[in-house]
Amino acid sequence: MNFTKMHGAGNDYIYIDARRMDEDWPELSRMMSDRHFGIGGDGIILILDSEQADLRMRMFNADGSEGEMCGNGIRCFAKYAIEREIVSRPESGLTVETLAGIRTVYPIYGEGDVAGARVSMGLPHLNPREIPVSLDPALETSHGPVLKYPIHPGDFRLFLAFVSMGNPHAVTYIDQPVGEFPLHNIGPLVEGHPMFPRRVNFEIVNQIDPSHLNARVWERGSGETMACGTGACAIAVASRLQGLIEDRVDITLPGGTLTIEWDGEGEVYLEGPATEVFSGEW
């Protein structure tokens, strides 16, 4: 089986042209993603045919669970498909079918290759039932947004904002630098909290100024990742709703900076790099 390792701002996945393949993908993702006994990555991403779009993307986390959408992964997906001529260079964007719906990717070219992409990430969902999250009836609002919901993981008292970008996110703002926060201890407690029936991606955020945020992400099924595209979008939405940022914001994560645009009403747009690391045979 041929594979290609790629990353978007350090969020790394193993890409497989699976158009003519049928495998136990959850088990393969667990094996291939292992950083000691496998290739190493945050999961695997499959390139598949689609009847609704140019191509279909499936992504499996490092623990074998299937994710609905991956903002960093879909940029590299487009790079893979275009540079290997699975599709011709799109003039009006590459449409990709995902479990979160069809997304459009607009490649950014550098010296002939795809250096990054701008992605139409769809509308954010703020209704607790759509995220999904089960709230205390005394604190629940019928349709959202829910922006400061109290939770007590371990010894911490956090206030969470809930956003779905096709997958569930819980965002919190902290005063201490994000690099000092014990994410490896608190992340699993939030991810697996009973209030999240499908678990959750957890983001911690420092506000630097109205156009710049710092963040770290505990990704559902993979643990801490160097970046998270849907997580960055969720952070921007939660921040914009609270009046903390402007319509365009740079979000710096351990693996690099992603740029998010949202006017408070329409679709969210994500822009960032796409990088190939190496190819090989499994």
Short mmCIF file of C-alpha atoms in Angstrom, two decimals:
data_model
loop_
_atom_site.label_atom_id
_atom_site.label_comp_id
_atom_site.label_asym_id
_atom_site.label_seq_id
_atom_site.Cartn_x
_atom_site.Cartn_y
_atom_site.Cartn_z
CA MET A 1 0.00 0.00 0.00
CA ASN A 2 1.43 3.37 -1.04
CA PHE A 3 1.05 6.30 1.34
CA THR A 4 2.08 9.94 1.64
CA LYS A 5 2.74 11.77 4.91
CA MET A 6 1.52 15.39 4.89
CA HIS A 7 0.83 18.09 7.44
CA GLY A 8 -1.01 21.37 7.79
CA ALA A 9 0.72 23.53 10.42
CA GLY A 10 2.07 20.37 12.06
CA ASN A 11 -1.29 18.55 12.15
CA ASP A 12 -0.03 15.44 10.33
CA TYR A 13 -1.92 12.72 8.51
CA ILE A 14 -1.16 9.71 6.34
CA TYR A 15 -2.83 9.97 2.93
CA ILE A 16 -3.98 6.93 0.95
CA ASP A 17 -5.56 6.79 -2.50
CA ALA A 18 -8.31 4.36 -1.50
CA ARG A 19 -10.48 4.61 -4.60
CA ARG A 20 -10.01 0.93 -5.42
CA MET A 21 -9.35 -0.40 -1.92
CA ASP A 22 -11.37 -1.90 0.91
CA GLU A 23 -9.53 -2.31 4.20
CA ASP A 24 -10.17 -2.28 7.95
CA TRP A 25 -9.49 1.44 8.08
CA PRO A 26 -9.94 1.94 11.86
CA GLU A 27 -7.40 -0.76 12.63
CA LEU A 28 -5.07 0.49 9.91
CA SER A 29 -5.25 4.00 11.33
CA ARG A 30 -4.29 2.75 14.79
CA MET A 31 -1.33 0.83 13.38
CA MET A 32 -0.07 3.39 10.88
CA SER A 33 -0.50 6.40 13.19
CA ASP A 34 1.62 4.89 15.96
CA ARG A 35 4.69 7.11 16.28
CA HIS A 36 6.89 4.29 17.61
CA PHE A 37 5.78 1.20 15.67
CA GLY A 38 4.10 2.77 12.63
CA ILE A 39 4.57 5.74 10.34
CA GLY A 40 3.36 8.27 12.88
CA GLY A 41 0.53 10.75 12.53
CA ASP A 42 -2.67 12.16 13.96
CA GLY A 43 -4.59 9.71 11.77
CA ILE A 44 -5.17 8.64 8.19
CA ILE A 45 -7.07 10.38 5.39
CA LEU A 46 -8.53 8.53 2.42
CA ILE A 47 -9.05 9.83 -1.11
CA LEU A 48 -12.27 8.37 -2.51
CA ASP A 49 -14.64 8.85 -5.42
CA SER A 50 -17.82 10.84 -4.87
CA GLU A 51 -21.16 11.08 -6.65
CA GLN A 52 -21.88 14.47 -5.05
CA ALA A 53 -18.54 16.31 -5.33
CA ASP A 54 -15.18 16.15 -7.10
CA LEU A 55 -13.88 13.71 -4.46
CA ARG A 56 -14.78 12.29 -1.05
CA MET A 57 -12.60 12.48 2.05
CA ARG A 58 -12.73 10.10 5.01
CA MET A 59 -10.54 10.69 8.03
CA PHE A 60 -9.76 8.37 10.93
CA ASN A 61 -8.14 9.55 14.13
CA ALA A 62 -5.12 7.87 15.66
CA ASP A 63 -7.39 5.82 17.94
CA GLY A 64 -9.34 4.47 14.94
CA SER A 65 -12.46 6.59 15.43
CA GLU A 66 -13.83 8.32 12.34
CA GLY A 67 -14.00 12.10 12.34
CA GLU A 68 -16.53 14.20 10.49
CA MET A 69 -14.17 16.85 9.18
CA CYS A 70 -10.57 18.09 9.36
CA GLY A 71 -9.67 21.61 8.31
CA ASN A 72 -5.92 21.04 8.13
CA GLY A 73 -6.41 17.63 6.55
CA ILE A 74 -8.64 18.87 3.75
CA ARG A 75 -6.03 21.40 2.59
CA CYS A 76 -3.46 18.61 2.22
CA PHE A 77 -6.16 16.43 0.64
CA ALA A 78 -6.52 19.04 -2.11
CA LYS A 79 -2.75 19.27 -2.57
CA TYR A 80 -2.50 15.48 -2.89
CA ALA A 81 -5.35 15.23 -5.40
CA ILE A 82 -4.19 18.12 -7.60
CA GLU A 83 -0.47 17.35 -7.65
CA ARG A 84 -1.10 13.67 -8.44
CA GLU A 85 -3.56 14.68 -11.16
CA ILE A 86 -6.46 12.78 -9.63
CA VAL A 87 -8.34 15.97 -10.50
CA SER A 88 -7.40 18.79 -12.84
CA ARG A 89 -6.50 22.18 -11.40
CA PRO A 90 -9.85 23.62 -10.32
CA GLU A 91 -10.78 27.06 -11.58
CA SER A 92 -13.56 27.63 -9.05
CA GLY A 93 -12.44 25.47 -6.14
CA LEU A 94 -12.26 21.74 -5.45
CA THR A 95 -15.45 20.32 -3.93
CA VAL A 96 -14.91 17.62 -1.31
CA GLU A 97 -17.58 15.43 0.26
CA THR A 98 -17.11 14.90 4.02
CA LEU A 99 -19.29 13.60 6.84
CA ALA A 100 -19.84 17.26 7.77
CA GLY A 101 -21.11 18.08 4.27
CA ILE A 102 -19.52 19.27 1.04
CA ARG A 103 -16.65 21.70 1.49
CA THR A 104 -14.95 23.81 -1.18
CA VAL A 105 -11.16 24.18 -1.19
CA TYR A 106 -9.45 27.01 -3.05
CA PRO A 107 -5.78 26.07 -3.62
CA ILE A 108 -3.00 28.63 -3.13
CA TYR A 109 -0.12 27.97 -5.52
CA GLY A 110 3.55 28.64 -4.93
CA GLU A 111 6.17 27.92 -7.62
CA GLY A 112 3.77 25.59 -9.41
CA ASP A 113 2.84 23.43 -6.42
CA VAL A 114 -0.02 23.78 -3.95
CA ALA A 115 1.49 25.63 -0.98
CA GLY A 116 -1.73 26.03 0.99
CA ALA A 117 -5.42 26.59 0.61
CA ARG A 118 -8.42 28.64 1.64
CA VAL A 119 -11.36 26.47 2.70
CA SER A 120 -15.03 27.28 2.91
CA MET A 121 -15.80 25.53 6.20
CA GLY A 122 -19.57 25.99 6.22
CA LEU A 123 -21.83 27.57 8.83
CA PRO A 124 -21.06 27.12 12.52
CA HIS A 125 -23.70 25.36 14.60
CA LEU A 126 -24.46 26.80 18.03
CA ASN A 127 -27.54 24.88 19.13
CA PRO A 128 -26.46 22.56 21.99
CA ARG A 129 -28.40 19.66 20.46
CA GLU A 130 -26.53 20.01 17.18
CA ILE A 131 -23.05 20.06 18.73
CA PRO A 132 -24.07 17.78 20.62
CA VAL A 133 -23.83 18.64 24.32
CA SER A 134 -26.19 17.75 27.15
CA LEU A 135 -26.57 20.72 29.48
CA ASP A 136 -28.08 21.21 32.92
CA PRO A 137 -31.72 22.14 32.16
CA ALA A 138 -31.43 25.04 34.60
CA LEU A 139 -28.56 26.52 32.57
CA GLU A 140 -29.56 25.49 29.06
CA THR A 141 -30.61 27.98 26.41
CA SER A 142 -32.91 26.59 23.75
CA HIS A 143 -30.94 27.42 20.62
CA GLY A 144 -27.59 28.81 21.75
CA PRO A 145 -25.08 30.19 21.61
CA VAL A 146 -23.72 28.89 24.91
CA LEU A 147 -20.54 30.84 25.58
CA LYS A 148 -19.69 30.55 29.28
CA TYR A 149 -20.85 27.21 30.60
CA PRO A 150 -19.15 26.25 33.90
CA ILE A 151 -17.35 22.93 34.24
CA HIS A 152 -14.95 21.58 36.89
CA PRO A 153 -12.41 19.15 35.38
CA GLY A 154 -9.90 18.15 38.06
CA ASP A 155 -8.94 21.16 40.16
CA PHE A 156 -9.85 23.66 37.46
CA ARG A 157 -12.96 25.77 37.01
CA LEU A 158 -13.43 26.55 33.33
CA PHE A 159 -16.10 28.33 31.30
CA LEU A 160 -16.77 26.69 27.96
CA ALA A 161 -18.16 28.00 24.68
CA PHE A 162 -19.70 25.32 22.46
CA VAL A 163 -19.41 25.33 18.66
CA SER A 164 -19.82 22.66 16.00
CA MET A 165 -17.97 22.97 12.71
CA GLY A 166 -19.41 19.63 11.64
CA ASN A 167 -17.59 18.18 14.65
CA PRO A 168 -17.96 19.23 18.31
CA HIS A 169 -15.74 21.80 20.03
CA ALA A 170 -15.49 23.29 23.53
CA VAL A 171 -13.47 26.51 23.80
CA THR A 172 -12.17 28.14 26.98
CA TYR A 173 -10.17 31.30 27.63
CA ILE A 174 -7.43 31.32 30.25
CA ASP A 175 -5.16 33.95 31.77
CA GLN A 176 -2.05 31.80 32.18
CA PRO A 177 -0.01 31.23 29.00
CA VAL A 178 -1.43 28.33 27.01
CA GLY A 179 1.99 26.68 27.05
CA GLU A 180 1.84 26.37 30.84
CA PHE A 181 -1.64 24.83 31.01
CA PRO A 182 -1.65 21.07 31.92
CA LEU A 183 -3.51 20.10 28.76
CA HIS A 184 -2.43 16.46 28.89
CA ASN A 185 -4.14 16.12 32.27
CA ILE A 186 -7.24 18.23 31.71
CA GLY A 187 -7.79 17.49 28.00
CA PRO A 188 -8.90 13.86 28.51
CA LEU A 189 -11.28 14.91 31.29
CA VAL A 190 -13.02 17.41 29.03
CA GLU A 191 -12.98 15.18 25.93
CA GLY A 192 -14.63 12.31 27.78
CA HIS A 193 -16.98 14.33 30.00
CA PRO A 194 -20.47 12.74 30.18
CA MET A 195 -22.04 15.95 28.85
CA PHE A 196 -20.54 15.17 25.42
CA PRO A 197 -22.24 12.07 23.97
CA ARG A 198 -19.78 11.93 21.03
CA ARG A 199 -16.81 13.29 23.01
CA VAL A 200 -15.42 16.73 22.16
CA ASN A 201 -12.41 18.63 20.86
CA PHE A 202 -11.10 20.99 23.53
CA GLU A 203 -9.35 24.33 22.88
CA ILE A 204 -7.58 26.63 25.35
CA VAL A 205 -7.04 30.23 24.26
CA ASN A 206 -5.06 33.37 25.15
CA GLN A 207 -6.23 36.64 23.65
CA ILE A 208 -3.24 38.69 22.48
CA ASP A 209 -5.18 41.47 20.73
CA PRO A 210 -8.34 41.76 18.55
CA SER A 211 -6.54 40.25 15.54
CA HIS A 212 -4.34 37.60 17.21
CA LEU A 213 -4.97 34.65 19.51
CA ASN A 214 -2.72 31.89 20.87
CA ALA A 215 -4.18 28.41 21.38
CA ARG A 216 -3.58 24.73 22.02
CA VAL A 217 -5.93 21.89 21.09
CA TRP A 218 -6.77 18.54 22.64
CA GLU A 219 -8.22 16.68 19.67
CA ARG A 220 -10.84 14.01 20.15
CA GLY A 221 -9.32 10.62 19.38
CA SER A 222 -5.75 11.89 18.88
CA GLY A 223 -4.72 13.85 21.98
CA GLU A 224 -2.84 17.12 21.69
CA THR A 225 -2.17 18.07 18.08
CA MET A 226 0.14 20.73 16.67
CA ALA A 227 -2.85 22.46 15.07
CA CYS A 228 -6.55 21.92 14.36
CA GLY A 229 -8.36 23.63 11.51
CA THR A 230 -11.92 23.09 12.73
CA GLY A 231 -10.70 23.98 16.23
CA ALA A 232 -9.29 27.28 14.99
CA CYS A 233 -12.64 28.00 13.31
CA ALA A 234 -14.50 27.19 16.52
CA ILE A 235 -12.17 29.51 18.47
CA ALA A 236 -12.79 32.34 15.99
CA VAL A 237 -16.56 31.88 16.13
CA ALA A 238 -16.65 31.82 19.94
CA SER A 239 -14.33 34.83 20.12
CA ARG A 240 -16.28 36.84 17.54
CA LEU A 241 -19.57 36.17 19.34
CA GLN A 242 -18.05 37.52 22.56
CA GLY A 243 -16.67 40.63 20.88
CA LEU A 244 -13.04 39.65 21.48
CA ILE A 245 -11.86 39.77 17.87
CA GLU A 246 -12.55 41.34 14.50
CA ASP A 247 -13.84 39.53 11.39
CA ARG A 248 -10.32 38.26 10.52
CA VAL A 249 -7.99 36.74 13.07
CA ASP A 250 -4.65 34.92 13.13
CA ILE A 251 -4.59 31.98 15.50
CA THR A 252 -1.13 30.75 16.47
CA LEU A 253 -0.90 27.09 17.49
CA PRO A 254 2.23 25.07 18.33
CA GLY A 255 2.64 24.03 14.67
CA GLY A 256 2.01 27.38 13.01
CA THR A 257 -0.54 30.11 12.35
CA LEU A 258 -3.95 29.72 10.72
CA THR A 259 -6.06 32.63 9.49
CA ILE A 260 -9.82 32.57 10.04
CA GLU A 261 -12.46 34.91 8.62
CA TRP A 262 -16.05 35.11 9.86
CA ASP A 263 -18.42 38.06 9.62
CA GLY A 264 -20.65 36.79 12.42
CA GLU A 265 -23.36 35.43 10.12
CA GLY A 266 -22.21 33.47 7.06
CA GLU A 267 -19.70 30.72 6.36
CA VAL A 268 -16.37 30.45 8.13
CA TYR A 269 -13.21 30.57 5.99
CA LEU A 270 -9.94 28.92 6.96
CA GLU A 271 -6.58 29.62 5.34
CA GLY A 272 -3.29 27.87 6.02
CA PRO A 273 -0.36 25.88 4.61
CA ALA A 274 -0.23 22.37 3.15
CA THR A 275 3.08 20.49 3.22
CA GLU A 276 4.20 17.08 1.94
CA VAL A 277 6.77 15.33 4.13
CA PHE A 278 7.51 12.02 2.39
CA SER A 279 5.99 9.08 0.55
CA GLY A 280 6.54 5.37 1.07
CA GLU A 281 5.08 1.88 1.03
CA TRP A 282 3.32 0.15 3.94
#
